[in-house]
Tab-separated table of C-alpha atoms in Angstrom:
chain	number	residue	atom	x	y	z
A	1	MET	CA	-0.007	0.000	-0.007
A	2	VAL	CA	1.291	3.406	-0.896
A	3	ARG	CA	0.409	6.369	1.366
A	4	ASN	CA	0.565	10.025	0.246
A	5	ALA	CA	1.582	9.083	-3.313
A	6	HIS	CA	3.024	12.003	-5.222
A	7	ASN	CA	5.221	12.358	-8.383
A	8	HIS	CA	7.653	14.657	-6.545
A	9	PRO	CA	9.059	14.440	-3.060
A	10	GLU	CA	7.358	16.634	-0.510
A	11	HIS	CA	9.162	19.615	0.825
A	12	PRO	CA	10.124	19.362	4.473
A	13	HIS	CA	7.498	20.983	6.615
A	14	THR	CA	9.852	23.199	8.660
A	15	LYS	CA	9.249	26.635	9.767
A	16	PRO	CA	11.755	29.354	8.745
A	17	SER	CA	13.739	30.591	11.603
A	18	ALA	CA	14.233	34.370	12.230
A	19	GLU	CA	17.689	34.077	10.659
A	20	ASP	CA	16.234	32.411	7.532
A	21	GLU	CA	13.669	35.198	7.201
A	22	GLN	CA	16.249	37.942	7.591
A	23	ARG	CA	18.649	36.367	5.081
A	24	LEU	CA	15.906	35.989	2.479
A	25	GLN	CA	14.828	39.503	2.981
A	26	THR	CA	18.401	40.756	2.537
A	27	ALA	CA	18.526	38.784	-0.818
A	28	ILE	CA	15.311	40.327	-1.994
A	29	ASN	CA	16.369	43.834	-1.104
A	30	ALA	CA	19.676	43.328	-2.942
A	31	ILE	CA	17.943	42.748	-6.306
A	32	SER	CA	16.877	45.552	-8.667
A	33	VAL	CA	13.253	46.604	-8.204
A	34	GLU	CA	12.367	45.579	-11.743
A	35	ILE	CA	13.761	42.191	-11.373
A	36	ARG	CA	12.509	41.628	-7.873
A	37	GLU	CA	8.977	42.628	-8.744
A	38	SER	CA	8.849	40.777	-12.015
A	39	ARG	CA	10.593	37.422	-11.724
A	40	PHE	CA	12.694	36.666	-8.726
A	41	LYS	CA	15.660	34.337	-9.580
A	42	LEU	CA	17.769	32.474	-7.132
A	43	CYS	CA	20.791	32.562	-9.312
A	44	PHE	CA	21.692	36.256	-9.263
A	45	THR	CA	25.091	37.210	-7.984
A	46	SER	CA	23.652	39.236	-5.104
A	47	THR	CA	21.604	36.189	-4.022
A	48	SER	CA	24.606	33.920	-4.230
A	49	THR	CA	26.647	36.275	-2.167
A	50	VAL	CA	24.031	36.383	0.584
A	51	TYR	CA	23.925	32.573	0.644
A	52	GLY	CA	27.575	32.081	0.415
A	53	GLY	CA	27.466	30.582	-3.037
A	54	LYS	CA	25.146	27.759	-1.980
A	55	GLN	CA	21.601	26.921	-2.836
A	56	VAL	CA	18.832	28.707	-0.803
A	57	SER	CA	17.484	25.309	0.238
A	58	THR	CA	20.840	24.122	1.446
A	59	ILE	CA	21.208	27.059	3.905
A	60	SER	CA	17.473	27.384	4.747
A	61	PRO	CA	15.742	24.063	4.171
A	62	ALA	CA	12.388	25.688	5.084
A	63	PHE	CA	12.620	27.655	1.814
A	64	ALA	CA	13.016	24.619	-0.348
A	65	ASP	CA	9.487	25.174	-1.445
A	66	VAL	CA	9.731	28.132	-3.860
A	67	ARG	CA	6.064	29.027	-3.041
A	68	LYS	CA	7.210	30.252	0.322
A	69	ILE	CA	9.648	32.513	-1.354
A	70	ARG	CA	6.874	33.819	-3.530
A	71	ASP	CA	4.730	34.530	-0.622
A	72	ARG	CA	7.460	36.652	0.940
A	73	ILE	CA	7.871	38.571	-2.245
A	74	ALA	CA	4.115	39.196	-2.422
A	75	VAL	CA	4.209	40.692	1.030
A	76	HIS	CA	7.236	42.752	0.151
A	77	ARG	CA	5.447	43.992	-3.021
A	78	LYS	CA	2.391	44.972	-1.105
A	79	THR	CA	4.495	46.903	1.392
A	80	GLU	CA	6.681	48.637	-1.232
A	81	PHE	CA	3.755	49.403	-3.588
A	82	PRO	CA	0.634	50.062	-1.554
A	83	LYS	CA	-1.375	51.333	-4.436
A	84	GLY	CA	-0.002	48.782	-6.969
A	85	GLN	CA	2.497	48.934	-9.688
A	86	ASP	CA	0.513	50.308	-12.608
A	87	PHE	CA	-0.626	53.874	-13.248
A	88	ASP	CA	-2.672	54.141	-9.991
A	89	GLY	CA	0.558	53.410	-8.127
A	90	VAL	CA	2.367	56.229	-9.897
A	91	LYS	CA	-0.493	58.660	-9.386
A	92	TYR	CA	-0.174	58.044	-5.659
A	93	TYR	CA	3.132	59.941	-5.788
A	94	MET	CA	2.270	62.637	-8.318
A	95	THR	CA	2.510	66.275	-7.315
A	96	HIS	CA	-0.170	67.161	-9.780
A	97	ALA	CA	-2.279	65.572	-12.570
A	98	ASP	CA	-4.307	67.973	-14.788
A	99	PHE	CA	-4.584	66.024	-18.067
A	100	ASP	CA	-6.839	63.321	-19.234
A	101	LEU	CA	-4.351	60.853	-20.757
A	102	LYS	CA	-1.985	58.602	-18.927
A	103	LEU	CA	1.304	60.313	-19.038
A	104	VAL	CA	4.412	60.202	-16.739
A	105	VAL	CA	7.635	62.067	-17.079
A	106	THR	CA	10.465	61.157	-14.757
A	107	LEU	CA	13.747	62.992	-14.164
A	108	HIS	CA	16.645	61.682	-12.181
A	109	PRO	CA	17.066	64.391	-9.427
A	110	GLN	CA	20.763	63.577	-8.919
A	111	LEU	CA	21.679	63.700	-12.582
A	112	ALA	CA	19.311	66.457	-13.786
A	113	LYS	CA	21.841	69.236	-13.026
A	114	PHE	CA	24.235	67.794	-15.673
A	115	ILE	CA	21.562	68.114	-18.402
A	116	HIS	CA	22.316	71.798	-18.961
A	117	GLY	CA	25.827	70.877	-20.147
A	118	VAL	CA	24.919	68.489	-23.010
A	119	LEU	CA	25.261	69.422	-26.671
A	120	ALA	CA	22.354	67.131	-27.670
A	121	LEU	CA	19.431	65.052	-26.280
A	122	ALA	CA	18.408	61.767	-27.868
A	123	ILE	CA	14.893	60.476	-27.364
A	124	ASP	CA	14.657	56.761	-28.090
A	125	PHE	CA	11.612	54.525	-28.084
A	126	THR	CA	12.595	51.575	-25.934
A	127	PHE	CA	11.864	47.915	-26.460
A	128	LYS	CA	8.466	47.035	-24.842
A	129	ARG	CA	9.168	46.680	-21.086
A	130	VAL	CA	6.108	48.076	-19.461
A	131	GLU	CA	3.039	45.888	-19.308
A	132	GLY	CA	-0.361	47.081	-20.569
A	133	ASP	CA	-0.905	50.069	-22.876
A	134	MET	CA	1.914	52.271	-21.670
A	135	ASP	CA	4.989	52.836	-23.840
A	136	GLU	CA	8.404	54.154	-22.789
A	137	TRP	CA	10.877	56.641	-24.250
A	138	GLU	CA	14.313	57.336	-22.831
A	139	VAL	CA	15.894	60.754	-22.817
A	140	VAL	CA	19.702	60.493	-23.101
A	141	GLY	CA	22.578	62.971	-23.338
A	142	PHE	CA	26.391	62.786	-23.593
A	143	SER	CA	28.241	64.388	-20.668
A	144	GLU	CA	31.615	65.845	-21.511
A	145	ARG	CA	32.321	66.019	-17.800
A	146	PHE	CA	31.930	62.245	-17.284
A	147	LYS	CA	32.816	61.258	-20.848
A	148	MET	CA	29.645	59.079	-20.893
A	149	ARG	CA	26.038	58.884	-21.936
A	150	ILE	CA	23.614	59.654	-19.253
A	151	PRO	CA	19.893	58.623	-19.080
A	152	PHE	CA	18.362	61.771	-17.704
A	153	ALA	CA	14.682	61.179	-18.007
A	154	SER	CA	11.957	58.805	-19.191
A	155	PHE	CA	8.549	59.338	-20.864
A	156	TYR	CA	5.724	56.930	-20.256
A	157	CYS	CA	2.436	57.430	-22.142
A	158	ASN	CA	-0.523	55.387	-23.445
A	159	ARG	CA	-0.930	57.504	-26.622
A	160	LYS	CA	1.266	58.304	-29.673
A	161	THR	CA	-0.569	61.408	-30.774
A	162	THR	CA	0.606	64.948	-31.574
A	163	ASP	CA	-1.095	66.360	-28.471
A	164	ALA	CA	0.374	63.682	-26.241
A	165	PHE	CA	3.945	64.324	-27.451
A	166	LYS	CA	3.440	68.059	-27.167
A	167	GLN	CA	2.482	67.514	-23.523
A	168	LEU	CA	5.400	65.127	-22.961
A	169	PHE	CA	7.875	67.839	-24.073
A	170	THR	CA	6.082	70.459	-21.995
A	171	GLU	CA	6.295	68.306	-18.931
A	172	LEU	CA	9.986	67.435	-19.531
A	173	PHE	CA	11.023	71.098	-19.800
A	174	ASP	CA	8.904	71.974	-16.759
A	175	ALA	CA	10.373	69.060	-14.805
A	176	ILE	CA	13.997	70.238	-15.597
A	177	TYR	CA	13.160	73.689	-14.307
A	178	HIS	CA	11.343	72.336	-11.238
A	179	VAL	CA	14.234	70.051	-10.259
A	180	THR	CA	17.290	72.155	-11.252
A	181	GLY	CA	15.783	75.697	-10.785
A	182	GLU	CA	17.124	76.560	-14.220
A	183	ARG	CA	15.154	76.657	-17.487
A	184	PHE	CA	16.516	74.221	-20.135
A	185	LEU	CA	17.671	76.394	-23.038
A	186	LEU	CA	17.921	75.105	-26.716
A	187	ARG	CA	19.676	76.730	-29.632
A	188	PRO	CA	18.945	78.730	-31.725
A	189	PHE	CA	15.886	79.858	-29.746
A	190	TYR	CA	18.302	80.917	-27.012
A	191	PRO	CA	21.594	81.842	-28.784
A	192	ASP	CA	23.767	81.254	-25.620
A	193	ALA	CA	22.285	77.815	-25.044
A	194	ASN	CA	24.545	74.792	-24.773
A	195	CYS	CA	22.217	72.191	-26.178
A	196	ARG	CA	22.051	72.362	-29.975
A	197	ILE	CA	19.706	69.523	-31.101
A	198	PHE	CA	17.285	66.747	-30.371
A	199	VAL	CA	17.848	63.448	-32.022
A	200	MET	CA	14.687	61.281	-32.549
A	201	ASP	CA	13.630	58.234	-34.576
A	202	GLY	CA	11.473	59.843	-37.241
A	203	GLU	CA	8.061	59.226	-35.674
A	204	VAL	CA	5.618	61.641	-37.296
A	205	ALA	CA	3.397	62.306	-34.245
A	206	GLN	CA	6.456	62.897	-32.062
A	207	VAL	CA	7.978	65.469	-34.469
A	208	ASN	CA	4.625	67.225	-34.900
A	209	GLY	CA	4.252	67.426	-31.076
A	210	PHE	CA	7.788	68.688	-30.771
A	211	GLY	CA	6.984	71.392	-33.302
A	212	GLU	CA	3.903	72.511	-31.458
A	213	PHE	CA	5.847	72.696	-28.232
A	214	LEU	CA	8.647	74.752	-29.930
A	215	ALA	CA	6.066	77.168	-31.260
A	216	GLN	CA	5.119	77.977	-27.680
A	217	TYR	CA	8.708	77.685	-26.463
A	218	ASN	CA	10.115	80.194	-28.981
A	219	SER	CA	10.407	83.916	-28.273
A	220	PRO	CA	10.893	85.763	-31.547
A	221	THR	CA	12.417	88.766	-29.818
A	222	ILE	CA	15.131	86.580	-28.422
A	223	SER	CA	15.685	84.076	-31.240
A	224	GLY	CA	14.766	86.247	-34.204
A	225	ILE	CA	12.869	83.230	-35.532
A	226	SER	CA	9.230	83.324	-36.709
A	227	GLU	CA	7.557	80.567	-38.618
A	228	SER	CA	4.029	80.451	-40.061
A	229	ASN	CA	3.759	76.698	-39.370
A	230	SER	CA	4.853	75.057	-36.102
A	231	ILE	CA	6.609	72.258	-37.989
A	232	GLY	CA	9.019	74.873	-39.373
A	233	TYR	CA	10.661	75.260	-35.894
A	234	VAL	CA	11.985	71.695	-35.823
A	235	LEU	CA	14.336	72.304	-38.812
A	236	TYR	CA	16.446	74.394	-36.492
A	237	CYS	CA	17.148	71.693	-34.019
A	238	LEU	CA	16.066	68.246	-35.097
A	239	LYS	CA	18.056	65.292	-36.440
A	240	THR	CA	16.547	61.925	-37.327
A	241	CYS	CA	18.634	58.971	-36.594
A	242	ILE	CA	20.429	57.748	-39.709
A	243	VAL	CA	20.541	54.256	-38.368
A	244	HIS	CA	16.768	54.228	-38.420
A	245	PHE	CA	16.797	55.821	-41.842
A	246	ASN	CA	19.101	53.210	-43.297
A	247	ARG	CA	17.397	50.310	-41.533
A	248	CYS	CA	14.059	51.243	-43.139
A	249	LEU	CA	15.710	51.328	-46.589
A	250	ASP	CA	17.405	47.982	-46.000
A	251	GLU	CA	14.076	46.448	-45.195
A	252	LEU	CA	13.100	47.266	-48.837
A	253	ASN	CA	15.254	44.422	-49.967
A	254	ARG	CA	12.667	42.032	-48.477
A	255	ALA	CA	10.222	43.453	-51.115
A	256	ASP	CA	12.813	42.453	-53.747
A	257	ILE	CA	14.076	45.989	-54.341
A	258	PRO	CA	17.529	45.808	-55.922
A	259	LEU	CA	20.387	46.738	-53.688
A	260	SER	CA	21.581	49.247	-56.213
A	261	VAL	CA	18.306	51.116	-55.938
A	262	ILE	CA	18.595	51.157	-52.112
A	263	ALA	CA	22.100	52.342	-52.339
A	264	GLU	CA	21.088	55.368	-54.482
A	265	LEU	CA	18.179	56.231	-52.081
A	266	LYS	CA	20.718	56.298	-49.113
A	267	LYS	CA	22.817	58.922	-50.943
A	268	ILE	CA	20.515	61.679	-49.923
A	269	ILE	CA	22.280	61.888	-46.640
A	270	GLY	CA	25.494	63.237	-48.133
A	271	TYR	CA	24.333	65.589	-50.848
A	272	LYS	CA	25.543	69.180	-50.584
A	273	THR	CA	23.953	70.995	-53.450
A	274	GLN	CA	20.365	71.741	-54.544
A	275	GLU	CA	21.117	70.111	-57.920
A	276	ASP	CA	22.008	66.856	-56.270
A	277	VAL	CA	18.869	66.931	-54.165
A	278	GLU	CA	16.679	67.671	-57.135
A	279	LYS	CA	18.298	64.809	-59.124
A	280	TRP	CA	17.622	62.453	-56.198
A	281	HIS	CA	13.955	63.440	-56.107
A	282	ALA	CA	13.774	62.766	-59.869
A	283	TYR	CA	15.364	59.357	-59.368
A	284	CYS	CA	12.873	58.502	-56.518
A	285	ARG	CA	9.888	59.435	-58.663
A	286	SER	CA	11.089	57.360	-61.593
A	287	VAL	CA	11.889	54.348	-59.553
A	288	ALA	CA	8.606	54.733	-57.647
A	289	THR	CA	6.720	53.981	-60.856
A	290	VAL	CA	8.399	50.663	-61.126
A	291	TYR	CA	8.413	49.502	-57.440
A	292	VAL	CA	5.384	49.963	-55.259
A	293	ALA	CA	7.455	49.569	-52.026
A	294	VAL	CA	9.745	52.509	-53.104
A	295	ASN	CA	6.689	54.547	-53.802
A	296	ASP	CA	5.247	53.863	-50.390
A	297	TRP	CA	8.650	54.709	-48.817
A	298	TYR	CA	9.067	57.890	-50.793
A	299	VAL	CA	5.481	59.177	-50.053
A	300	ASN	CA	6.135	58.471	-46.337
A	301	LYS	CA	9.292	60.589	-46.431
A	302	ASP	CA	7.679	63.436	-48.347
A	303	LYS	CA	7.395	65.736	-45.240
A	304	PRO	CA	8.811	69.208	-44.961
A	305	TRP	CA	11.045	68.215	-41.989
A	306	TYR	CA	12.172	64.686	-42.785
A	307	LEU	CA	14.981	65.274	-45.370
A	308	PRO	CA	16.295	68.336	-43.548
A	309	SER	CA	16.642	66.207	-40.438
A	310	ILE	CA	19.055	63.847	-42.126
A	311	ASN	CA	20.851	66.207	-44.539
A	312	SER	CA	23.062	68.953	-43.386
A	313	PHE	CA	22.587	71.030	-46.503
A	314	LEU	CA	18.804	71.101	-46.165
A	315	SER	CA	18.866	71.551	-42.448
A	316	LYS	CA	18.564	74.956	-40.675
A	317	ILE	CA	20.934	73.832	-37.892
A	318	ALA	CA	23.946	76.044	-37.901
A	319	PRO	CA	26.811	74.236	-39.752
A	320	ALA	CA	29.181	74.588	-36.819
A	321	ASP	CA	26.567	72.990	-34.504
A	322	TYR	CA	25.743	70.302	-37.011
A	323	VAL	CA	29.233	68.843	-37.155
A	324	ILE	CA	29.697	68.538	-33.400
A	325	THR	CA	26.336	66.806	-32.671
A	326	PRO	CA	25.344	63.268	-33.178
A	327	ASN	CA	23.029	61.933	-36.027
A	328	ARG	CA	22.129	58.685	-34.437
A	329	LEU	CA	20.472	57.209	-31.462
A	330	LYS	CA	22.286	54.601	-29.344
A	331	HIS	CA	20.110	51.778	-27.832
A	332	ARG	CA	20.052	51.533	-24.095
A	333	ARG	CA	21.908	48.326	-24.154
A	334	ASN	CA	24.945	50.291	-25.511
A	335	SER	CA	24.597	52.952	-22.816
A	336	LEU	CA	24.667	50.696	-19.854
A	337	CYS	CA	26.820	47.771	-19.145
A	338	CYS	CA	24.224	45.956	-16.923
A	339	PRO	CA	24.381	42.422	-15.390
A	340	PRO	CA	23.447	39.916	-17.988
A	341	SER	CA	20.289	38.923	-15.936
A	342	TYR	CA	18.859	42.405	-16.665
A	343	PHE	CA	18.436	41.474	-20.353
A	344	THR	CA	18.265	37.655	-20.298
A	345	CYS	CA	15.986	37.039	-17.420
A	346	ILE	CA	13.379	39.832	-17.517
A	347	LEU	CA	12.723	41.789	-20.635
A	348	VAL	CA	9.038	42.661	-20.573
A	349	ASN	CA	5.916	43.000	-18.435
A	350	PHE	CA	7.137	45.251	-15.737
A	351	GLY	CA	4.606	47.280	-13.799
A	352	LEU	CA	4.728	50.892	-14.623
A	353	PHE	CA	5.858	51.899	-11.109
A	354	SER	CA	8.557	49.138	-11.115
A	355	SER	CA	9.916	50.465	-14.448
A	356	VAL	CA	10.064	54.024	-13.093
A	357	LEU	CA	11.991	52.918	-10.033
A	358	GLY	CA	14.059	50.540	-11.922
A	359	ALA	CA	15.134	53.293	-14.389
A	360	PHE	CA	16.203	55.403	-11.430
A	361	GLU	CA	18.238	52.598	-9.982
A	362	TRP	CA	20.146	51.939	-13.193
A	363	GLY	CA	20.662	55.630	-13.886
A	364	ILE	CA	22.174	56.350	-10.583
A	365	GLY	CA	24.168	53.102	-10.427
A	366	GLY	CA	25.511	53.704	-13.887
A	367	VAL	CA	27.036	57.075	-13.173
A	368	HIS	CA	28.283	56.380	-9.536
A	369	GLY	CA	29.038	52.651	-10.052
A	370	GLY	CA	30.922	52.971	-13.363
A	371	LEU	CA	28.456	50.838	-15.260
A	372	PHE	CA	28.486	53.019	-18.346
A	373	LYS	CA	30.258	52.331	-21.596
A	374	VAL	CA	31.592	55.390	-23.319
A	375	ILE	CA	30.166	54.850	-26.789
A	376	TYR	CA	29.161	57.907	-28.821
A	377	ASN	CA	29.394	58.212	-32.620
A	378	VAL	CA	29.222	61.673	-34.080
């Protein structure tokens, strides 16, 4: 007769001692908030250190049942996030909320003071980390003082509309002033400003929102600039990432577009005369009649700001400023030299609040812990 038959051996029914509880709590606290709240792993270096390189169950047999560990994490999560980890949890800590869309702008308080010294800010849409309908953008700049790229701020929003992006830029500039006590200045709207440009990935709504923000930000008496259309202001300070530009063209090869055609389309980046630009347009129109994919690509790029944002001849950015500022975004993975577990163990489905706090931890740790790689291509 078999009693208590089971496919797996039962875990010992022992009660964790006070020392066991304290050791596990120390291990939980030592792990990044994003990892801790998403998918706790027993193989992290910090956990191994706490347990002397041995298995948790070896040191604390009462925790051989992983469910007991999950129970402790659940209690910890409830204590750390009393209002949850989504937008409601973030709103609990907001100083004000006067708009109807879900929008969060965060700024690292210990890093913000260095934002006034950068030549350029890059706004990059990150891979999907936050669960639900919230998307994330990272605001990064290169610090000459530290010789490294610093993630100053993050955007979180549930919409990708012109109005949403206009509000995001408004909140970013307001946050910088609120935290540093100094208004963030951008050339040429403020001739003495240090920051020359913003680098983006070419998203239409983002650029339109940036233009509407700049129309309010600009003071004609100071800048001497006056445009009849808000989109005209972005020509003075916007670059579109050439990596994104080239990547979109490379994808045309999947539609059986000859590599020779793709190579010709890429040449617009380096043209220096109006004659060359006009010849390029003529070439695009002729090729578009043959290849539908090229026609779709060309129509999509037929915007008053797009070509000036990738070509120095068409841009209104001062030539001296153009050559000293970047023309590409760098992915966050190239900015931070994080533990492998950060990317291999938990890539997606963070709660919004966890993402906000996690970004803060990596930002501060990167600067003060030497986790940054100095990679910056002009």
